[in-house]
PDB file of C-alpha atoms in Angstrom:
ATOM      1  CA  MET K   1       0.000   0.000   0.000  1.00  0.00           C
ATOM      2  CA  LYS K   2       1.323   3.402  -0.946  1.00  0.00           C
ATOM      3  CA  PHE K   3       0.240   6.426   1.076  1.00  0.00           C
ATOM      4  CA  LYS K   4      -0.130   9.804  -0.595  1.00  0.00           C
ATOM      5  CA  GLU K   5       2.925  11.342  -2.187  1.00  0.00           C
ATOM      6  CA  TYR K   6       3.963  14.691  -0.791  1.00  0.00           C
ATOM      7  CA  THR K   7       6.001  17.251  -2.753  1.00  0.00           C
ATOM      8  CA  LEU K   8       8.484  18.954  -0.434  1.00  0.00           C
ATOM      9  CA  LYS K   9       7.690  22.660  -0.267  1.00  0.00           C
ATOM     10  CA  ASP K  10       9.487  24.583   2.444  1.00  0.00           C
ATOM     11  CA  PRO K  11      11.327  23.485   5.603  1.00  0.00           C
ATOM     12  CA  GLN K  12       8.620  24.547   8.066  1.00  0.00           C
ATOM     13  CA  GLN K  13       5.815  22.779   6.226  1.00  0.00           C
ATOM     14  CA  ASP K  14       7.947  19.702   5.500  1.00  0.00           C
ATOM     15  CA  HIS K  15       9.060  19.398   9.143  1.00  0.00           C
ATOM     16  CA  ARG K  16       5.420  19.407  10.221  1.00  0.00           C
ATOM     17  CA  PHE K  17       4.025  17.153   7.519  1.00  0.00           C
ATOM     18  CA  ILE K  18       6.532  14.276   7.398  1.00  0.00           C
ATOM     19  CA  PRO K  19       6.346  13.197  11.082  1.00  0.00           C
ATOM     20  CA  GLN K  20       2.546  13.668  11.090  1.00  0.00           C
ATOM     21  CA  GLU K  21       2.220  11.536   7.962  1.00  0.00           C
ATOM     22  CA  ALA K  22       4.375   8.786   9.516  1.00  0.00           C
ATOM     23  CA  GLU K  23       2.278   8.870  12.685  1.00  0.00           C
ATOM     24  CA  SER K  24      -0.986   8.762  10.719  1.00  0.00           C
ATOM     25  CA  ALA K  25       0.266   5.853   8.601  1.00  0.00           C
ATOM     26  CA  GLY K  26       1.229   3.922  11.728  1.00  0.00           C
ATOM     27  CA  GLU K  27      -2.188   4.507  13.300  1.00  0.00           C
ATOM     28  CA  TYR K  28      -3.971   3.575  10.061  1.00  0.00           C
ATOM     29  CA  LEU K  29      -2.006   0.308   9.964  1.00  0.00           C
ATOM     30  CA  GLY K  30      -3.093  -0.452  13.559  1.00  0.00           C
ATOM     31  CA  LEU K  31       0.389  -0.311  15.086  1.00  0.00           C
ATOM     32  CA  ASP K  32       0.745  -0.040  18.856  1.00  0.00           C
ATOM     33  CA  ASP K  33       1.706   3.319  20.415  1.00  0.00           C
ATOM     34  CA  ARG K  34       5.388   2.391  20.754  1.00  0.00           C
ATOM     35  CA  SER K  35       5.653   1.396  17.062  1.00  0.00           C
ATOM     36  CA  VAL K  36       3.889   4.601  15.994  1.00  0.00           C
ATOM     37  CA  LEU K  37       6.367   6.626  18.067  1.00  0.00           C
ATOM     38  CA  ARG K  38       9.313   4.785  16.488  1.00  0.00           C
ATOM     39  CA  LEU K  39       7.936   5.486  13.023  1.00  0.00           C
ATOM     40  CA  ARG K  40       7.642   9.158  13.907  1.00  0.00           C
ATOM     41  CA  LEU K  41      11.237   9.158  15.217  1.00  0.00           C
ATOM     42  CA  LEU K  42      12.468   7.690  11.939  1.00  0.00           C
ATOM     43  CA  ALA K  43      10.579  10.371  10.000  1.00  0.00           C
ATOM     44  CA  GLU K  44      12.158  13.070  12.186  1.00  0.00           C
ATOM     45  CA  GLU K  45      15.616  11.600  11.522  1.00  0.00           C
ATOM     46  CA  LEU K  46      14.877  11.656   7.792  1.00  0.00           C
ATOM     47  CA  ILE K  47      14.082  15.363   8.078  1.00  0.00           C
ATOM     48  CA  CYS K  48      17.632  16.001   9.314  1.00  0.00           C
ATOM     49  CA  MET K  49      18.902  15.047   5.844  1.00  0.00           C
ATOM     50  CA  LEU K  50      16.635  17.425   3.938  1.00  0.00           C
ATOM     51  CA  PRO K  51      18.795  20.581   3.999  1.00  0.00           C
ATOM     52  CA  GLN K  52      21.768  18.747   2.450  1.00  0.00           C
ATOM     53  CA  LEU K  53      19.654  16.830  -0.086  1.00  0.00           C
ATOM     54  CA  LEU K  54      17.294  19.544  -1.301  1.00  0.00           C
ATOM     55  CA  TYR K  55      20.369  21.559  -2.232  1.00  0.00           C
ATOM     56  CA  TYR K  56      20.440  19.366  -5.357  1.00  0.00           C
ATOM     57  CA  GLY K  57      16.852  19.899  -6.461  1.00  0.00           C
ATOM     58  CA  PRO K  58      13.150  19.308  -5.678  1.00  0.00           C
ATOM     59  CA  GLY K  59      11.991  16.300  -3.695  1.00  0.00           C
ATOM     60  CA  LYS K  60       9.079  14.053  -2.797  1.00  0.00           C
ATOM     61  CA  PHE K  61       8.215  11.989   0.282  1.00  0.00           C
ATOM     62  CA  TRP K  62       5.860   9.027   0.669  1.00  0.00           C
ATOM     63  CA  ILE K  63       5.281   5.902   2.760  1.00  0.00           C
ATOM     64  CA  GLU K  64       4.795   2.353   1.514  1.00  0.00           C
ATOM     65  CA  ALA K  65       3.667  -0.502   3.739  1.00  0.00           C
ATOM     66  CA  ASP K  66       2.655  -4.136   3.633  1.00  0.00           C
ATOM     67  CA  GLU K  67       2.086  -6.718   6.364  1.00  0.00           C
ATOM     68  CA  LYS K  68       5.851  -7.198   6.816  1.00  0.00           C
ATOM     69  CA  GLN K  69       7.422  -3.740   6.709  1.00  0.00           C
ATOM     70  CA  ILE K  70       7.030   0.009   6.400  1.00  0.00           C
ATOM     71  CA  GLU K  71       9.236   2.103   4.132  1.00  0.00           C
ATOM     72  CA  LEU K  72       9.729   5.861   4.337  1.00  0.00           C
ATOM     73  CA  HIS K  73      10.760   7.102   0.877  1.00  0.00           C
ATOM     74  CA  LEU K  74      12.527  10.324   0.005  1.00  0.00           C
ATOM     75  CA  LYS K  75      13.332  11.051  -3.650  1.00  0.00           C
ATOM     76  CA  VAL K  76      15.278  14.080  -4.817  1.00  0.00           C
ATOM     77  CA  MET K  77      15.580  14.920  -8.501  1.00  0.00           C
ATOM     78  CA  ALA K  78      19.042  16.430  -8.824  1.00  0.00           C
ATOM     79  CA  ASP K  79      18.783  19.366 -11.205  1.00  0.00           C
ATOM     80  CA  LYS K  80      22.314  20.554 -10.559  1.00  0.00           C
ATOM     81  CA  ILE K  81      25.482  18.632  -9.981  1.00  0.00           C
ATOM     82  CA  HIS K  82      27.951  20.855  -8.216  1.00  0.00           C
ATOM     83  CA  ASP K  83      31.465  20.834  -9.537  1.00  0.00           C
ATOM     84  CA  TYR K  84      33.787  21.158  -6.582  1.00  0.00           C
ATOM     85  CA  ASP K  85      36.817  19.274  -5.363  1.00  0.00           C
ATOM     86  CA  VAL K  86      35.728  17.635  -2.083  1.00  0.00           C
ATOM     87  CA  ASP K  87      39.252  16.437  -1.273  1.00  0.00           C
ATOM     88  CA  ARG K  88      40.683  19.928  -1.711  1.00  0.00           C
ATOM     89  CA  ILE K  89      37.993  21.432   0.520  1.00  0.00           C
ATOM     90  CA  LEU K  90      38.613  18.779   3.200  1.00  0.00           C
ATOM     91  CA  SER K  91      42.356  19.451   3.138  1.00  0.00           C
ATOM     92  CA  VAL K  92      41.602  22.754   4.896  1.00  0.00           C
ATOM     93  CA  SER K  93      40.326  20.777   7.911  1.00  0.00           C
ATOM     94  CA  SER K  94      43.038  20.064  10.490  1.00  0.00           C
ATOM     95  CA  ASP K  95      42.417  16.304  10.362  1.00  0.00           C
ATOM     96  CA  GLY K  96      41.434  16.151   6.672  1.00  0.00           C
ATOM     97  CA  LYS K  97      37.930  14.925   7.520  1.00  0.00           C
ATOM     98  CA  ASN K  98      34.533  16.463   6.940  1.00  0.00           C
ATOM     99  CA  ALA K  99      33.121  17.780  10.233  1.00  0.00           C
ATOM    100  CA  ALA K 100      29.613  17.590   8.722  1.00  0.00           C
ATOM    101  CA  ALA K 101      30.058  13.829   8.311  1.00  0.00           C
ATOM    102  CA  LYS K 102      29.705  13.172  12.033  1.00  0.00           C
ATOM    103  CA  GLY K 103      26.916  10.831  13.000  1.00  0.00           C
ATOM    104  CA  ILE K 104      25.012   8.407  10.795  1.00  0.00           C
ATOM    105  CA  ILE K 105      22.805  11.122   9.256  1.00  0.00           C
ATOM    106  CA  GLY K 106      25.923  13.105   8.306  1.00  0.00           C
ATOM    107  CA  LYS K 107      27.498  10.004   6.764  1.00  0.00           C
ATOM    108  CA  ILE K 108      24.362   9.355   4.694  1.00  0.00           C
ATOM    109  CA  ALA K 109      24.453  12.945   3.398  1.00  0.00           C
ATOM    110  CA  VAL K 110      28.140  12.563   2.524  1.00  0.00           C
ATOM    111  CA  ALA K 111      27.378   9.232   0.802  1.00  0.00           C
ATOM    112  CA  VAL K 112      24.961  11.070  -1.490  1.00  0.00           C
ATOM    113  CA  GLU K 113      27.520  13.799  -2.209  1.00  0.00           C
ATOM    114  CA  ARG K 114      30.209  11.266  -3.042  1.00  0.00           C
ATOM    115  CA  MET K 115      27.886   9.171  -5.220  1.00  0.00           C
ATOM    116  CA  LEU K 116      26.805  12.226  -7.199  1.00  0.00           C
ATOM    117  CA  GLY K 117      30.359  13.464  -7.525  1.00  0.00           C
ATOM    118  CA  ASN K 118      32.750  10.753  -8.621  1.00  0.00           C
ATOM    119  CA  ASN K 119      31.511   7.195  -9.024  1.00  0.00           C
ATOM    120  CA  GLU K 120      34.856   5.988 -10.381  1.00  0.00           C
ATOM    121  CA  ASN K 121      36.841   6.657  -7.222  1.00  0.00           C
ATOM    122  CA  ILE K 122      34.176   6.315  -4.562  1.00  0.00           C
ATOM    123  CA  ALA K 123      34.807   2.662  -3.688  1.00  0.00           C
ATOM    124  CA  ASP K 124      38.350   3.582  -2.666  1.00  0.00           C
ATOM    125  CA  TYR K 125      37.288   6.585  -0.585  1.00  0.00           C
ATOM    126  CA  ASP K 126      37.276   5.671   3.075  1.00  0.00           C
ATOM    127  CA  SER K 127      38.378   8.598   5.236  1.00  0.00           C
ATOM    128  CA  TYR K 128      35.387   7.827   7.488  1.00  0.00           C
ATOM    129  CA  GLY K 129      36.675   4.458   8.628  1.00  0.00           C
ATOM    130  CA  VAL K 130      34.540   1.576   7.371  1.00  0.00           C
ATOM    131  CA  TRP K 131      32.027   3.835   5.609  1.00  0.00           C
ATOM    132  CA  SER K 132      32.652   2.453   2.129  1.00  0.00           C
ATOM    133  CA  ARG K 133      31.886  -1.121   3.224  1.00  0.00           C
ATOM    134  CA  GLY K 134      28.176  -0.305   2.923  1.00  0.00           C
ATOM    135  CA  LEU K 135      28.661   0.855  -0.658  1.00  0.00           C
ATOM    136  CA  ALA K 136      28.128  -0.797  -4.035  1.00  0.00           C
ATOM    137  CA  VAL K 137      29.096   1.038  -7.207  1.00  0.00           C
ATOM    138  CA  SER K 138      28.519   0.346 -10.893  1.00  0.00           C
ATOM    139  CA  ASP K 139      29.118   2.493 -13.975  1.00  0.00           C
ATOM    140  CA  ARG K 140      25.727   4.196 -13.866  1.00  0.00           C
ATOM    141  CA  SER K 141      24.614   3.920 -10.273  1.00  0.00           C
ATOM    142  CA  ALA K 142      25.757   3.794  -6.668  1.00  0.00           C
ATOM    143  CA  PHE K 143      24.064   2.317  -3.605  1.00  0.00           C
ATOM    144  CA  TRP K 144      24.806   2.490   0.148  1.00  0.00           C
ATOM    145  CA  SER K 145      23.109   0.412   2.859  1.00  0.00           C
ATOM    146  CA  LEU K 146      23.111   1.001   6.606  1.00  0.00           C
ATOM    147  CA  GLU K 147      22.664  -2.738   7.146  1.00  0.00           C
ATOM    148  CA  ALA K 148      25.875  -3.486   5.199  1.00  0.00           C
ATOM    149  CA  TYR K 149      27.643  -0.672   7.087  1.00  0.00           C
ATOM    150  CA  LYS K 150      26.561  -2.217  10.420  1.00  0.00           C
ATOM    151  CA  ASP K 151      27.797  -5.625   9.253  1.00  0.00           C
ATOM    152  CA  ALA K 152      31.283  -4.137   8.885  1.00  0.00           C
ATOM    153  CA  PHE K 153      31.385  -3.775  12.700  1.00  0.00           C
ATOM    154  CA  LYS K 154      30.627  -7.390  13.592  1.00  0.00           C
ATOM    155  CA  ASP K 155      34.113  -8.199  14.868  1.00  0.00           C
ATOM    156  CA  LYS K 156      35.697  -6.612  17.949  1.00  0.00           C
ATOM    157  CA  GLN K 157      38.879  -5.642  16.111  1.00  0.00           C
ATOM    158  CA  THR K 158      36.957  -3.402  13.680  1.00  0.00           C
ATOM    159  CA  GLN K 159      34.982  -1.903  16.594  1.00  0.00           C
ATOM    160  CA  GLN K 160      38.266  -1.011  18.336  1.00  0.00           C
ATOM    161  CA  GLU K 161      40.053   0.182  15.205  1.00  0.00           C
ATOM    162  CA  TYR K 162      37.151   2.476  14.247  1.00  0.00           C
ATOM    163  CA  SER K 163      35.951   3.259  17.761  1.00  0.00           C
ATOM    164  CA  ASP K 164      34.529   6.721  16.894  1.00  0.00           C
ATOM    165  CA  ASP K 165      32.451   5.281  14.043  1.00  0.00           C
ATOM    166  CA  TRP K 166      31.322   2.386  16.260  1.00  0.00           C
ATOM    167  CA  ASP K 167      30.340   4.818  19.029  1.00  0.00           C
ATOM    168  CA  GLU K 168      28.280   6.899  16.552  1.00  0.00           C
ATOM    169  CA  LEU K 169      26.562   3.765  15.304  1.00  0.00           C
ATOM    170  CA  GLU K 170      25.660   2.603  18.820  1.00  0.00           C
ATOM    171  CA  LYS K 171      24.206   6.016  19.743  1.00  0.00           C
ATOM    172  CA  SER K 172      22.359   6.678  16.476  1.00  0.00           C
ATOM    173  CA  ILE K 173      18.563   6.712  16.668  1.00  0.00           C
ATOM    174  CA  ILE K 174      18.157   5.785  13.018  1.00  0.00           C
ATOM    175  CA  ALA K 175      20.710   2.953  13.255  1.00  0.00           C
ATOM    176  CA  ASN K 176      18.985   1.488  16.325  1.00  0.00           C
ATOM    177  CA  VAL K 177      15.346   1.917  15.278  1.00  0.00           C
ATOM    178  CA  ALA K 178      15.457   1.312  11.500  1.00  0.00           C
ATOM    179  CA  ASP K 179      16.157  -2.147  10.124  1.00  0.00           C
ATOM    180  CA  ASP K 180      17.918  -0.614   7.132  1.00  0.00           C
ATOM    181  CA  VAL K 181      18.508   2.674   5.351  1.00  0.00           C
ATOM    182  CA  ARG K 182      19.220   2.402   1.638  1.00  0.00           C
ATOM    183  CA  VAL K 183      20.683   5.270  -0.336  1.00  0.00           C
ATOM    184  CA  GLY K 184      20.804   5.033  -4.117  1.00  0.00           C
ATOM    185  CA  VAL K 185      21.807   7.360  -6.908  1.00  0.00           C
ATOM    186  CA  LEU K 186      20.809   6.583 -10.481  1.00  0.00           C
ATOM    187  CA  GLY K 187      20.593   8.994 -13.396  1.00  0.00           C
ATOM    188  CA  GLY K 188      20.639  12.089 -11.193  1.00  0.00           C
ATOM    189  CA  LYS K 189      17.855  10.769  -8.915  1.00  0.00           C
ATOM    190  CA  ILE K 190      18.640  10.359  -5.223  1.00  0.00           C
ATOM    191  CA  ASP K 191      16.559   7.746  -3.397  1.00  0.00           C
ATOM    192  CA  ILE K 192      16.622   7.237   0.359  1.00  0.00           C
ATOM    193  CA  ILE K 193      14.492   4.480   1.859  1.00  0.00           C
ATOM    194  CA  VAL K 194      14.199   3.970   5.623  1.00  0.00           C
ATOM    195  CA  ILE K 195      12.928   0.450   6.324  1.00  0.00           C
ATOM    196  CA  LYS K 196      11.217  -0.752   9.499  1.00  0.00           C
ATOM    197  CA  THR K 197      10.168  -4.384   9.795  1.00  0.00           C
ATOM    198  CA  LEU K 198       6.846  -4.977  11.550  1.00  0.00           C
TER     199      LEU K 198
END
């Protein structure tokens, strides 16, 4: 079942509508209060990505659900690809890393930027620890999955080696409530799907 599609308009309206729509969908599906609250939390986390994503162009939001899972969808139609050298910009930072890439939401936003920018070199780019382990790249598309990123931390050695990334993952609302977050870029379209299993 697909709930109504919403065209993103302005931050104030979007920030009101998206959590309300998630809550309404949860109630319509007969979820208990705790599950409805979790769905709303996931929608609020999705909102945190909007400023970085809508920079590329207009977007739409909708919810799809069946008896097994609920998906929060965000699609942005990139109407401008910005030509800038990310590595050169990051070299200004004292540690060479992007301060905006802190936290899981920041990493997702950076994943989109990298996928839109340079698909040829993205698989080798890993200044955020194990970030690229959640990434799959082909000639025409790129895809990142939170589930695959989490899998990279299964062994204790990786958790210790990338302790900051592991700490972010453990504290992240979206990483602990969602079952997966999938980010895809294909033909200038950015798709983010937050998945919650019922």
